[in-house]
PDB file of C-alpha atoms and ligand atoms in Angstrom:
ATOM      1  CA  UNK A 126      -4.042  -4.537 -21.683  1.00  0.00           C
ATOM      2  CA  UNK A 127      -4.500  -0.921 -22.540  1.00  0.00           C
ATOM      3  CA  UNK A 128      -1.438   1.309 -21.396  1.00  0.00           C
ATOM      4  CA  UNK A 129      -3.327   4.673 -20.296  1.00  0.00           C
ATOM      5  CA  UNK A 130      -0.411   7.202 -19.862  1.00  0.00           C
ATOM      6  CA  UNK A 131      -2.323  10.268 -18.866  1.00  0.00           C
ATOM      7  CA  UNK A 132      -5.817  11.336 -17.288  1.00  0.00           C
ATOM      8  CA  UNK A 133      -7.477  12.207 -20.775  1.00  0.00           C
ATOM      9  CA  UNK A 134      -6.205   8.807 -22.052  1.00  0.00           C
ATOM     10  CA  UNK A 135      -7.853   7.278 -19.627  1.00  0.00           C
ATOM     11  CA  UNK A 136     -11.337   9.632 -19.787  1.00  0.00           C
ATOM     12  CA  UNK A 137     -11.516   7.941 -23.256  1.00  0.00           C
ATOM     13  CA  UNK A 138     -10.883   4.603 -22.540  1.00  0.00           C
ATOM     14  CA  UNK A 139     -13.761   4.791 -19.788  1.00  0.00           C
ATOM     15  CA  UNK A 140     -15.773   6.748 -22.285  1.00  0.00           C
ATOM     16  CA  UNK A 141     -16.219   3.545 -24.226  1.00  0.00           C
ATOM     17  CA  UNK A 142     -17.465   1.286 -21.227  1.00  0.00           C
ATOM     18  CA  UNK A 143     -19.997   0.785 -19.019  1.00  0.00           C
ATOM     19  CA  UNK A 144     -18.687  -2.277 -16.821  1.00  0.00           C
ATOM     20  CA  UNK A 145     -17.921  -2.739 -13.639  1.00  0.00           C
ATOM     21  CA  UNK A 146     -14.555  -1.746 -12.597  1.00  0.00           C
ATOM     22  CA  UNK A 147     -12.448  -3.153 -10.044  1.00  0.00           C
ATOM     23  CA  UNK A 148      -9.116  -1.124  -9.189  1.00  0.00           C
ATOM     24  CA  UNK A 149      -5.599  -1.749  -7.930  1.00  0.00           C
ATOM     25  CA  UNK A 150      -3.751   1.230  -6.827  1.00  0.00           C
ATOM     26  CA  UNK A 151      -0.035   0.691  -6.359  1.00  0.00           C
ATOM     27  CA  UNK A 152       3.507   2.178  -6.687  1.00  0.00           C
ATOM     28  CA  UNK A 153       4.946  -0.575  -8.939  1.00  0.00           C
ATOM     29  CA  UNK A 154       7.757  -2.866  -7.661  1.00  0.00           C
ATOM     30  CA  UNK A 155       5.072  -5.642  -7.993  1.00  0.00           C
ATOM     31  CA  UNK A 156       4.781  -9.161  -5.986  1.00  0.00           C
ATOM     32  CA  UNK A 157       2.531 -12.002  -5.105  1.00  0.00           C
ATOM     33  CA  UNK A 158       0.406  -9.938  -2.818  1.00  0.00           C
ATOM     34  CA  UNK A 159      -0.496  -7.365  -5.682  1.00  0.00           C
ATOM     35  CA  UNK A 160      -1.265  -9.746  -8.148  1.00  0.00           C
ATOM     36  CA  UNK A 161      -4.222 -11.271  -5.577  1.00  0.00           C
ATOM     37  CA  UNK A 162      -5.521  -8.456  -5.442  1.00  0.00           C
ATOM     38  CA  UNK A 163      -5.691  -8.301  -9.131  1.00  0.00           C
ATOM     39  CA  UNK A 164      -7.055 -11.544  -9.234  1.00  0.00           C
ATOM     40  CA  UNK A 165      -9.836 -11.060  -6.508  1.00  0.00           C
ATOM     41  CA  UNK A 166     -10.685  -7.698  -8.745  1.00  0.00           C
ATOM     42  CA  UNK A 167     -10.924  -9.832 -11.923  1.00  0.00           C
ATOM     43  CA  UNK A 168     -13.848 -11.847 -10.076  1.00  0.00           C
ATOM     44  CA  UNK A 169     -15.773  -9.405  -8.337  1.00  0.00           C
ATOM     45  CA  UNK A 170     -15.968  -7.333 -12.052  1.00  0.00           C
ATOM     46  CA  UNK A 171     -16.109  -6.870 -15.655  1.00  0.00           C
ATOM     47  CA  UNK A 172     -13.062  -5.169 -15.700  1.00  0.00           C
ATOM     48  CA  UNK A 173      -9.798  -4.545 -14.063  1.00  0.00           C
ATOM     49  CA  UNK A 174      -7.804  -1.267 -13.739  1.00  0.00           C
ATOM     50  CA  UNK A 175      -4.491  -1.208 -11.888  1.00  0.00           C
ATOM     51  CA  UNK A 176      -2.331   2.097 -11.227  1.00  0.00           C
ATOM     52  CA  UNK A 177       1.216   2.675 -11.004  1.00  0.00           C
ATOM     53  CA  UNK A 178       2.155   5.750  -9.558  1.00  0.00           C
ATOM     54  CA  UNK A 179       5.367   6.332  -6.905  1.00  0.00           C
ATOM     55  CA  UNK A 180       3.270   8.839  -5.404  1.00  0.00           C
ATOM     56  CA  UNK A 181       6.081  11.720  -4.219  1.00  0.00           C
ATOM     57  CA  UNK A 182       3.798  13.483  -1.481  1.00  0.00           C
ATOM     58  CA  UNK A 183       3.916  10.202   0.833  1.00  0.00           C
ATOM     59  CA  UNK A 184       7.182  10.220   1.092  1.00  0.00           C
ATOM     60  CA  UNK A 185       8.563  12.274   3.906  1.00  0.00           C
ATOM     61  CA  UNK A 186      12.128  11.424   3.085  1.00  0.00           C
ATOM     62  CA  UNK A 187      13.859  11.977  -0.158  1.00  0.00           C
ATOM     63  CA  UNK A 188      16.196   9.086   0.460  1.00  0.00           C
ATOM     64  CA  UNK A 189      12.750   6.857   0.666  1.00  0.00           C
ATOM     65  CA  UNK A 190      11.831   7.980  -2.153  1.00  0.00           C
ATOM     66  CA  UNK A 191      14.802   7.761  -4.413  1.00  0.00           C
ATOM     67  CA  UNK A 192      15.703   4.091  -2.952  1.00  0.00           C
ATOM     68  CA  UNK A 193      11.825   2.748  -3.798  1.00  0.00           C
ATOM     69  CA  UNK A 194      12.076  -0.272  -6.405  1.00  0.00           C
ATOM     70  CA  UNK A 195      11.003   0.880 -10.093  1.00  0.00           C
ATOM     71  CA  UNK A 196      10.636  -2.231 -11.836  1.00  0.00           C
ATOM     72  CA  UNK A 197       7.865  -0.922 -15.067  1.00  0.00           C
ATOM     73  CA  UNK A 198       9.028  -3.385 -17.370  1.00  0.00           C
ATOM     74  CA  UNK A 199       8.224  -6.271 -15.206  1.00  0.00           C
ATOM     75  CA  UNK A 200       5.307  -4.386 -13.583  1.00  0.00           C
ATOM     76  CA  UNK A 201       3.345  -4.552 -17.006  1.00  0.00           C
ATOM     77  CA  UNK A 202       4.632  -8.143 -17.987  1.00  0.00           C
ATOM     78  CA  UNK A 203       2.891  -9.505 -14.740  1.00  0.00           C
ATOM     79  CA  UNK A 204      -0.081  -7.460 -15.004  1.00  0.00           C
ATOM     80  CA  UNK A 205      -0.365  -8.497 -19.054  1.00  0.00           C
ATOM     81  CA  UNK A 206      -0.269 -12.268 -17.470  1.00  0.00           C
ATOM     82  CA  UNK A 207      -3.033 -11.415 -14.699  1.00  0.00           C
ATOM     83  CA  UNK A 208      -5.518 -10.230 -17.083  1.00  0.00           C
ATOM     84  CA  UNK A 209      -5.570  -6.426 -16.365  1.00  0.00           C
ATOM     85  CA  UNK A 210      -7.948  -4.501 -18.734  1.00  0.00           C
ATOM     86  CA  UNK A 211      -6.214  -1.210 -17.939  1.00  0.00           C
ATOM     87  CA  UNK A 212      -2.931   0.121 -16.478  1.00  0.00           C
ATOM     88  CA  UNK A 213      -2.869   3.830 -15.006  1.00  0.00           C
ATOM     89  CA  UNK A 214       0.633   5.419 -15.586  1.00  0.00           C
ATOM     90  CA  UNK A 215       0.574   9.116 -15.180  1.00  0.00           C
ATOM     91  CA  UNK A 216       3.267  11.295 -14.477  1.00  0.00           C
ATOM     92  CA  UNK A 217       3.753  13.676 -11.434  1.00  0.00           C
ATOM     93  CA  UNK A 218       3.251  16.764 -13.459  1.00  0.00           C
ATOM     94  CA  UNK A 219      -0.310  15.477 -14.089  1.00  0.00           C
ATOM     95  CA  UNK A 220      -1.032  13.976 -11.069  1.00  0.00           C
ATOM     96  CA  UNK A 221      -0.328  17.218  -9.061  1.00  0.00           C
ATOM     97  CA  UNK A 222      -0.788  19.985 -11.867  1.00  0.00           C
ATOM     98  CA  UNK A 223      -1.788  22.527  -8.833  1.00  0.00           C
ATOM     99  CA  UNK A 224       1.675  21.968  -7.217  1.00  0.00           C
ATOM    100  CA  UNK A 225       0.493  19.517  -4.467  1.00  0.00           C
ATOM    101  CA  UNK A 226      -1.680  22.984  -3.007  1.00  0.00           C
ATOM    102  CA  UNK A 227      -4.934  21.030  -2.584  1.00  0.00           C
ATOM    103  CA  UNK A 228      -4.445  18.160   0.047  1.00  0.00           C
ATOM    104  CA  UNK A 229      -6.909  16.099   2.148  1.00  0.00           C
ATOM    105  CA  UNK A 230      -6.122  15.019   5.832  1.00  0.00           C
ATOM    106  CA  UNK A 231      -7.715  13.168   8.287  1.00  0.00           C
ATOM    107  CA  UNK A 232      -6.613  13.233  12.937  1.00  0.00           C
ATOM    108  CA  UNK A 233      -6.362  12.059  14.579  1.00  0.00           C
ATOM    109  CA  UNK A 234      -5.579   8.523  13.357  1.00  0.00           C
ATOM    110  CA  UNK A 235      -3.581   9.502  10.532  1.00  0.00           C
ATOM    111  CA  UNK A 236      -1.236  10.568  13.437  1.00  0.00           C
ATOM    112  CA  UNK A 237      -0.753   7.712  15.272  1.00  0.00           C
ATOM    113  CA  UNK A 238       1.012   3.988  14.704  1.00  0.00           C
ATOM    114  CA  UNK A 239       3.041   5.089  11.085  1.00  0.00           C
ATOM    115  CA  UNK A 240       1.768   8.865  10.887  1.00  0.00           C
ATOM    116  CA  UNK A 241       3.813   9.299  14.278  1.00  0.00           C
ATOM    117  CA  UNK A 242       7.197   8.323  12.890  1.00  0.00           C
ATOM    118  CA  UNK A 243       5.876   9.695   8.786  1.00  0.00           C
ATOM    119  CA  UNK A 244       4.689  13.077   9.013  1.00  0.00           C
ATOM    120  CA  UNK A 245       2.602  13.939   6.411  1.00  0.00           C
ATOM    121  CA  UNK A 246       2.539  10.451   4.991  1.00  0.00           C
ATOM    122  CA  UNK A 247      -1.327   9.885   5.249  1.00  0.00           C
ATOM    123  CA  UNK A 248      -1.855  13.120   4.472  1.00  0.00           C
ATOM    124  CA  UNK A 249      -0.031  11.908   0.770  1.00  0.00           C
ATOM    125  CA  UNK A 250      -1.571   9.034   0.656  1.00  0.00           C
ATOM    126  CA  UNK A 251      -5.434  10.294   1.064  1.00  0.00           C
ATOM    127  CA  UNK A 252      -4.995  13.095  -1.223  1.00  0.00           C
ATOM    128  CA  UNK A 253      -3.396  10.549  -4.381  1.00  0.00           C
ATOM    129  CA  UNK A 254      -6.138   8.336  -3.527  1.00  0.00           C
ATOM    130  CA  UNK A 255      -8.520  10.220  -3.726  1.00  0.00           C
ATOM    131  CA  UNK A 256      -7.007  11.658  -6.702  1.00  0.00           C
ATOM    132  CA  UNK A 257      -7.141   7.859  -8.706  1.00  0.00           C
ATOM    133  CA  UNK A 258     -10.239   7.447  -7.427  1.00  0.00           C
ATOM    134  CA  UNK A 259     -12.011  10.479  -9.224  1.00  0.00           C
ATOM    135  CA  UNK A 260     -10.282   9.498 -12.331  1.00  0.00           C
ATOM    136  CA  UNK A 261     -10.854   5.567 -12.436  1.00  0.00           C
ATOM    137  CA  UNK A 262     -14.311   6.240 -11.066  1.00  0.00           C
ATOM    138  CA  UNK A 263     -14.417   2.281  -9.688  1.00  0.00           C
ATOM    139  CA  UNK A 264     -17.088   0.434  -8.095  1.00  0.00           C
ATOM    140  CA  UNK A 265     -14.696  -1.234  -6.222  1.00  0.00           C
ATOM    141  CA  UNK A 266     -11.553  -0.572  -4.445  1.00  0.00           C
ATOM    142  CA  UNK A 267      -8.884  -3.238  -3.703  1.00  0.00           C
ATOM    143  CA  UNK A 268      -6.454  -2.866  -0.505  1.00  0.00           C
ATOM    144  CA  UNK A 269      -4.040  -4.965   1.077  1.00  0.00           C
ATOM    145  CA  UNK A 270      -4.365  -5.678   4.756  1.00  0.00           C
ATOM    146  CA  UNK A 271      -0.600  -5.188   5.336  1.00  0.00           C
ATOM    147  CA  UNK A 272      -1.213  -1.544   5.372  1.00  0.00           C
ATOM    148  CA  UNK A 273      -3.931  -1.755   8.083  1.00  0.00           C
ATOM    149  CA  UNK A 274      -3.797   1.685   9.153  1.00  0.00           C
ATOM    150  CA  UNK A 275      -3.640   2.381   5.278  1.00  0.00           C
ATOM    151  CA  UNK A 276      -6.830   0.426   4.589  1.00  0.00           C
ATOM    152  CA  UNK A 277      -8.737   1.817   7.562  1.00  0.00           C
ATOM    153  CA  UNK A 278      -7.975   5.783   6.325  1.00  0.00           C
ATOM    154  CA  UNK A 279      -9.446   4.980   3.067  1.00  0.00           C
ATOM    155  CA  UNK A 280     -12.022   3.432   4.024  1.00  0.00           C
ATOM    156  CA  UNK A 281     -13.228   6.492   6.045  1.00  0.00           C
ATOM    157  CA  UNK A 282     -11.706   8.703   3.204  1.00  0.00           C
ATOM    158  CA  UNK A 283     -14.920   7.361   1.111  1.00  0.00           C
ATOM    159  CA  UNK A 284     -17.445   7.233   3.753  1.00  0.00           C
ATOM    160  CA  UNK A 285     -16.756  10.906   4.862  1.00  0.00           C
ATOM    161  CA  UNK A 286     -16.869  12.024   0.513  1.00  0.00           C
ATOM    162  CA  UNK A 287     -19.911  10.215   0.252  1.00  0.00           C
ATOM    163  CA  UNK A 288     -17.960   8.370  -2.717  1.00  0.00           C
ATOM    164  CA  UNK A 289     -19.884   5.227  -3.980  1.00  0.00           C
ATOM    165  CA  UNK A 290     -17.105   2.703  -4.018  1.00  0.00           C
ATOM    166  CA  UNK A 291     -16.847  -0.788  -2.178  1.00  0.00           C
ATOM    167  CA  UNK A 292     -13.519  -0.499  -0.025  1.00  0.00           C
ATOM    168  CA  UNK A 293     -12.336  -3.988  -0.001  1.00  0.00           C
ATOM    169  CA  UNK A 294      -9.206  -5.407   2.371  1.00  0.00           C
ATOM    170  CA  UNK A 295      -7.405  -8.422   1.018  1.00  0.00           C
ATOM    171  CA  UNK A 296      -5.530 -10.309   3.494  1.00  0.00           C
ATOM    172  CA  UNK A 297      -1.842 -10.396   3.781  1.00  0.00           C
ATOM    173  CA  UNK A 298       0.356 -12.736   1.079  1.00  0.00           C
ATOM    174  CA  UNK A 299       3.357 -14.284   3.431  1.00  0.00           C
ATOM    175  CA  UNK A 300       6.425 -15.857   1.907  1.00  0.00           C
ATOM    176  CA  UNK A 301       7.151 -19.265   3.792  1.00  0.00           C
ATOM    177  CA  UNK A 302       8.266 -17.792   6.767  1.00  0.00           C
ATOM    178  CA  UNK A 303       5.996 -15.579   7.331  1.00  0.00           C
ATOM    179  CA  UNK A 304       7.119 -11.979   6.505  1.00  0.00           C
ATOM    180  CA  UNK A 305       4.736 -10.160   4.481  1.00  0.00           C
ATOM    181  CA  UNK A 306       5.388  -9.680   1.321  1.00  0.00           C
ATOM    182  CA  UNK A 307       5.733  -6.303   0.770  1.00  0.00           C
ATOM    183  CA  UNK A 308       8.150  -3.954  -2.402  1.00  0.00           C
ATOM    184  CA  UNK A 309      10.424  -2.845  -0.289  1.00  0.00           C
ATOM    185  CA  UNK A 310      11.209  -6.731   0.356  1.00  0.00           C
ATOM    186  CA  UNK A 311      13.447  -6.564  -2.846  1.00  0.00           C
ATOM    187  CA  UNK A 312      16.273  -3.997  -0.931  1.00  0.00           C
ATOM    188  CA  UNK A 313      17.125  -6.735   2.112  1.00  0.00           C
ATOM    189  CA  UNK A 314      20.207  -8.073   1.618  1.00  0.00           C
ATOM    190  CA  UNK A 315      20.223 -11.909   2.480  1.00  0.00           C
ATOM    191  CA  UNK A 316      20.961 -11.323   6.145  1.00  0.00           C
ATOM    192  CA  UNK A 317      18.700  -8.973   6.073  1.00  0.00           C
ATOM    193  CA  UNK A 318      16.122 -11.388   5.173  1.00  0.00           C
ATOM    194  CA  UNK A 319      16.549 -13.847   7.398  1.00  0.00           C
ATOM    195  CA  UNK A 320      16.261 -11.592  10.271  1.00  0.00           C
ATOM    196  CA  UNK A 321      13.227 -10.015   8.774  1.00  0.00           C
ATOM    197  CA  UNK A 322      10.503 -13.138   9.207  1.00  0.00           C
ATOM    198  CA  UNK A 323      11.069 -12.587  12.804  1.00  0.00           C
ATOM    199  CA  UNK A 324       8.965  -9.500  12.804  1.00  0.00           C
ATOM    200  CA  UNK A 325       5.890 -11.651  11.771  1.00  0.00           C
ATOM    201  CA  UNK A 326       7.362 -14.342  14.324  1.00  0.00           C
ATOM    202  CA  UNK A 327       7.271 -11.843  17.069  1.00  0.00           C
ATOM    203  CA  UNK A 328       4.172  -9.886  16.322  1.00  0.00           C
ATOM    204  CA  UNK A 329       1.878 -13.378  16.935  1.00  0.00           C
ATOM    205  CA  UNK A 330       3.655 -13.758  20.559  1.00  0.00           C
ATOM    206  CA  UNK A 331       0.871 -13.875  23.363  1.00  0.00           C
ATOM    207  CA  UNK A 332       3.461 -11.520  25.371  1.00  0.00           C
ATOM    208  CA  UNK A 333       3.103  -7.834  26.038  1.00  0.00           C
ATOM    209  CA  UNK A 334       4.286  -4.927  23.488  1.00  0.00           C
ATOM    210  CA  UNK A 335       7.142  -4.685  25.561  1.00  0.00           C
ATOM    211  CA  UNK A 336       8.223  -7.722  25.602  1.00  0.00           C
ATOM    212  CA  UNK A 337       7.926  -8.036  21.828  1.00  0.00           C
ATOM    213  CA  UNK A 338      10.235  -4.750  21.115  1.00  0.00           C
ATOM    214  CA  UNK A 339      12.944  -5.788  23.629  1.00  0.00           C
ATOM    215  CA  UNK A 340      13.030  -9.195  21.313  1.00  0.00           C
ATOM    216  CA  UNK A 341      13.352  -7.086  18.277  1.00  0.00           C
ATOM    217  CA  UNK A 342      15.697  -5.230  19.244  1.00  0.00           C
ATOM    218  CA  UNK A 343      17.606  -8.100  20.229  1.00  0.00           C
ATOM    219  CA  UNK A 344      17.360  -9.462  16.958  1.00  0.00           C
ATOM    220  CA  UNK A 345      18.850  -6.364  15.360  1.00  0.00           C
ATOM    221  CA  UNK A 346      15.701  -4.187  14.654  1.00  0.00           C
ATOM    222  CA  UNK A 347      15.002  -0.431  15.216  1.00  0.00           C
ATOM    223  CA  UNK A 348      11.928  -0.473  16.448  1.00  0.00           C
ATOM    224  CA  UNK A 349       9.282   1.913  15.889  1.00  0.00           C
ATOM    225  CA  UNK A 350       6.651   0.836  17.548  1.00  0.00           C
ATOM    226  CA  UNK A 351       4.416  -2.155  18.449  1.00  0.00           C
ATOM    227  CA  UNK A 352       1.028  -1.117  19.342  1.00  0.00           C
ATOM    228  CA  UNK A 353      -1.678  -3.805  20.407  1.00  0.00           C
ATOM    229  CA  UNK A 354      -5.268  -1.876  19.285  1.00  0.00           C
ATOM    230  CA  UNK A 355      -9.015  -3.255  18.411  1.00  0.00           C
ATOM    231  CA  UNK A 356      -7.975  -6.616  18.170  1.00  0.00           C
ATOM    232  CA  UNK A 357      -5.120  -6.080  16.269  1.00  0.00           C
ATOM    233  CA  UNK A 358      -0.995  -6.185  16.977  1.00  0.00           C
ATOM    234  CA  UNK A 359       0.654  -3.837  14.816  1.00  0.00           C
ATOM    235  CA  UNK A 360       4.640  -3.579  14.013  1.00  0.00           C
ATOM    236  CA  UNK A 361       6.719  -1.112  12.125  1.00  0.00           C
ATOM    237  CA  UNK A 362      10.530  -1.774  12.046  1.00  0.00           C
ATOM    238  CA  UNK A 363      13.726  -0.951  10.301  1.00  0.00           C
ATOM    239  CA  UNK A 364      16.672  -2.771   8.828  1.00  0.00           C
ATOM    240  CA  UNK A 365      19.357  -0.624   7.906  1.00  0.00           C
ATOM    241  CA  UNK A 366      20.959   2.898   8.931  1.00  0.00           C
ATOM    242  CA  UNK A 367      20.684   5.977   7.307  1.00  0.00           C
ATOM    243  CA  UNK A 368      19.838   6.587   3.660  1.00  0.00           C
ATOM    244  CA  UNK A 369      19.478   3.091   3.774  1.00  0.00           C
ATOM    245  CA  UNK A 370      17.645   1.867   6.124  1.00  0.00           C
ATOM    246  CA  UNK A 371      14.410  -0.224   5.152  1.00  0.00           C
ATOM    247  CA  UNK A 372      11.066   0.113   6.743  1.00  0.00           C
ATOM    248  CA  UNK A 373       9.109  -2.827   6.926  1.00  0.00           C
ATOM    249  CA  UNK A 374       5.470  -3.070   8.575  1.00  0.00           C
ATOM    250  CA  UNK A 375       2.984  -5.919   9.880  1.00  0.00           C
ATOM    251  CA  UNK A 376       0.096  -6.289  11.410  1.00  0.00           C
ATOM    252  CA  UNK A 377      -2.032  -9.860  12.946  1.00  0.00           C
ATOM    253  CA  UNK A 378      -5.081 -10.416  14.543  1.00  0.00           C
ATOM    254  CA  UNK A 379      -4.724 -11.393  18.498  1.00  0.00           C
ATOM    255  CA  UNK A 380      -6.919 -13.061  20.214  1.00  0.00           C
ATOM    256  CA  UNK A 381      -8.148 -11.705  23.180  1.00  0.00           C
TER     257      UNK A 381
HETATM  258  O1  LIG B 168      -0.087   1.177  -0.796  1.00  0.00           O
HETATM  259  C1  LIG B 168       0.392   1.819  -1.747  1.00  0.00           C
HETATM  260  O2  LIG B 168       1.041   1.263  -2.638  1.00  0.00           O
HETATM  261  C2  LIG B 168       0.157   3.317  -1.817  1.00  0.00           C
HETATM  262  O3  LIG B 168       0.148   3.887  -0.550  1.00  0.00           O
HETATM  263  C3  LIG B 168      -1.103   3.713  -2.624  1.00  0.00           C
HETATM  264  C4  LIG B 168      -2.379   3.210  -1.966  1.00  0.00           C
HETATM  265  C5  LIG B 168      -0.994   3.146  -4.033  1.00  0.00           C
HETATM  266  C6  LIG B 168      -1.182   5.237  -2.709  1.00  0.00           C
HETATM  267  O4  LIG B 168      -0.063   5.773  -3.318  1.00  0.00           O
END
């Protein structure tokens, strides 16, 4: 696996192929549910690229953002293993060399479900995003379902830029019970942990919204919202107070 720590390292690795190129975007802290969509990349192309960037503009808390897992060291290990061709690791100064001054945005869905209680955080995500996605130049794009709303923005991010990239969704990776595996897994305590497989428990319940946030918030959760939409229930809690607190998100399919 070639380590590619800036954009004209990575300009000269692509210089020297003409595959097809699947690509991962993350933020590190890597699990199960990354490394299948690594895998699913590895079959639909020649070649794999993954990035790791903790991308500063989508956080709209510096707490967040200081408290997210950095785990490199075990990052590339696991992506070694997987059979990446290429890992992505630039710094912020390159990422955002005009200060962050250029941004792309989308309403109003970008304000709704986690853009209500994140301000700006779409706005973050879109504009890295479409960042990677001018330098990897992929023919297609991996996303995890757990970020729904996520998946959905970028797919219309690439429609409306006329890019010419597949946007694919990989469903969710649960552990045992059920919660979604997600990075910021790693910063429940046990307690924590046990309580958190209820959200997934909850979120399947044929009652209403309400009902499903008053059981939360039995259970110990803040909730931020639980939204039934297209099909879809979707769930964003926290564990925690303060600088502390963890977010965690879900989303299922209900039948009608
Ligand atoms: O889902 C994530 O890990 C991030 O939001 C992404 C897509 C890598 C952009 O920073």
């Amino acid at each position: 696996m070639k380590i590619l720590r800036s954009p004209s390292e990575l300009r000269t690795y692509q210089a020297k192929s003409s595959a097809s190129v699947g690509f991962v975007p993350t933020m590190g802290a890597l699990h199960r549910g990354h490394l299948t969509l690594v895998e699913r990349a590895r079959q639909e192309n020649d070649e794999v690229v993954v990035s790791i960037f903790v991308n500063p503009l989508q956080f709209d808390q510096a707490a967040d953002l200081g408290n997210y897992p950095r785990t490199e060291e075990s990052d590339v290990t696991a992506l070694e293993a997987a059979g990446v061709h290429a890992l992505f690791l630039p710094t912020e100064a390159q990422m955002y060399g005009d200060g962050g001054q250029y941004t792309v945005d989308e309403a109003p869905f970008s304000q709704a479900l986690c853009g209500a209680d994140r301000p700006g955080h779409f706005k973050g995500v879109l504009t890295v995003v479409l960042k990677l996605l001018n330098l990897v130049r992929p023919t297609r794009l991996y996303l995890g379902e757990k970020d729904y709303q996520q998946y959905q923005l970028i797919k219309g991010l690439v429609e409306a830029f006329f890019l010419e990239i597949d946007v694919i969704g990989v469903p969710t990776q649960r552990e045992p019970d059920g919660l979604a595996m997600s990075s910021r897994n790693q910063r429940l305590n046990p307690e924590q942990r046990q309580r958190a497989a209820g959200l997934y428990r909850l979120l399947q319940s044929a009652d209403s919204d309400a009902w499903v946030t008053a059981e939360l918030v039995k259970l110990g959760f803040i909730v931020d919202y639980v939204v039934t939409k297209d099909g879809r229930r979707f769930g964003a809690v926290q564990l925690g107070s303060g600088n502390q607190a963890i977010r965690l998100i879900d989303n299922v399919r209900i039948s009608a």
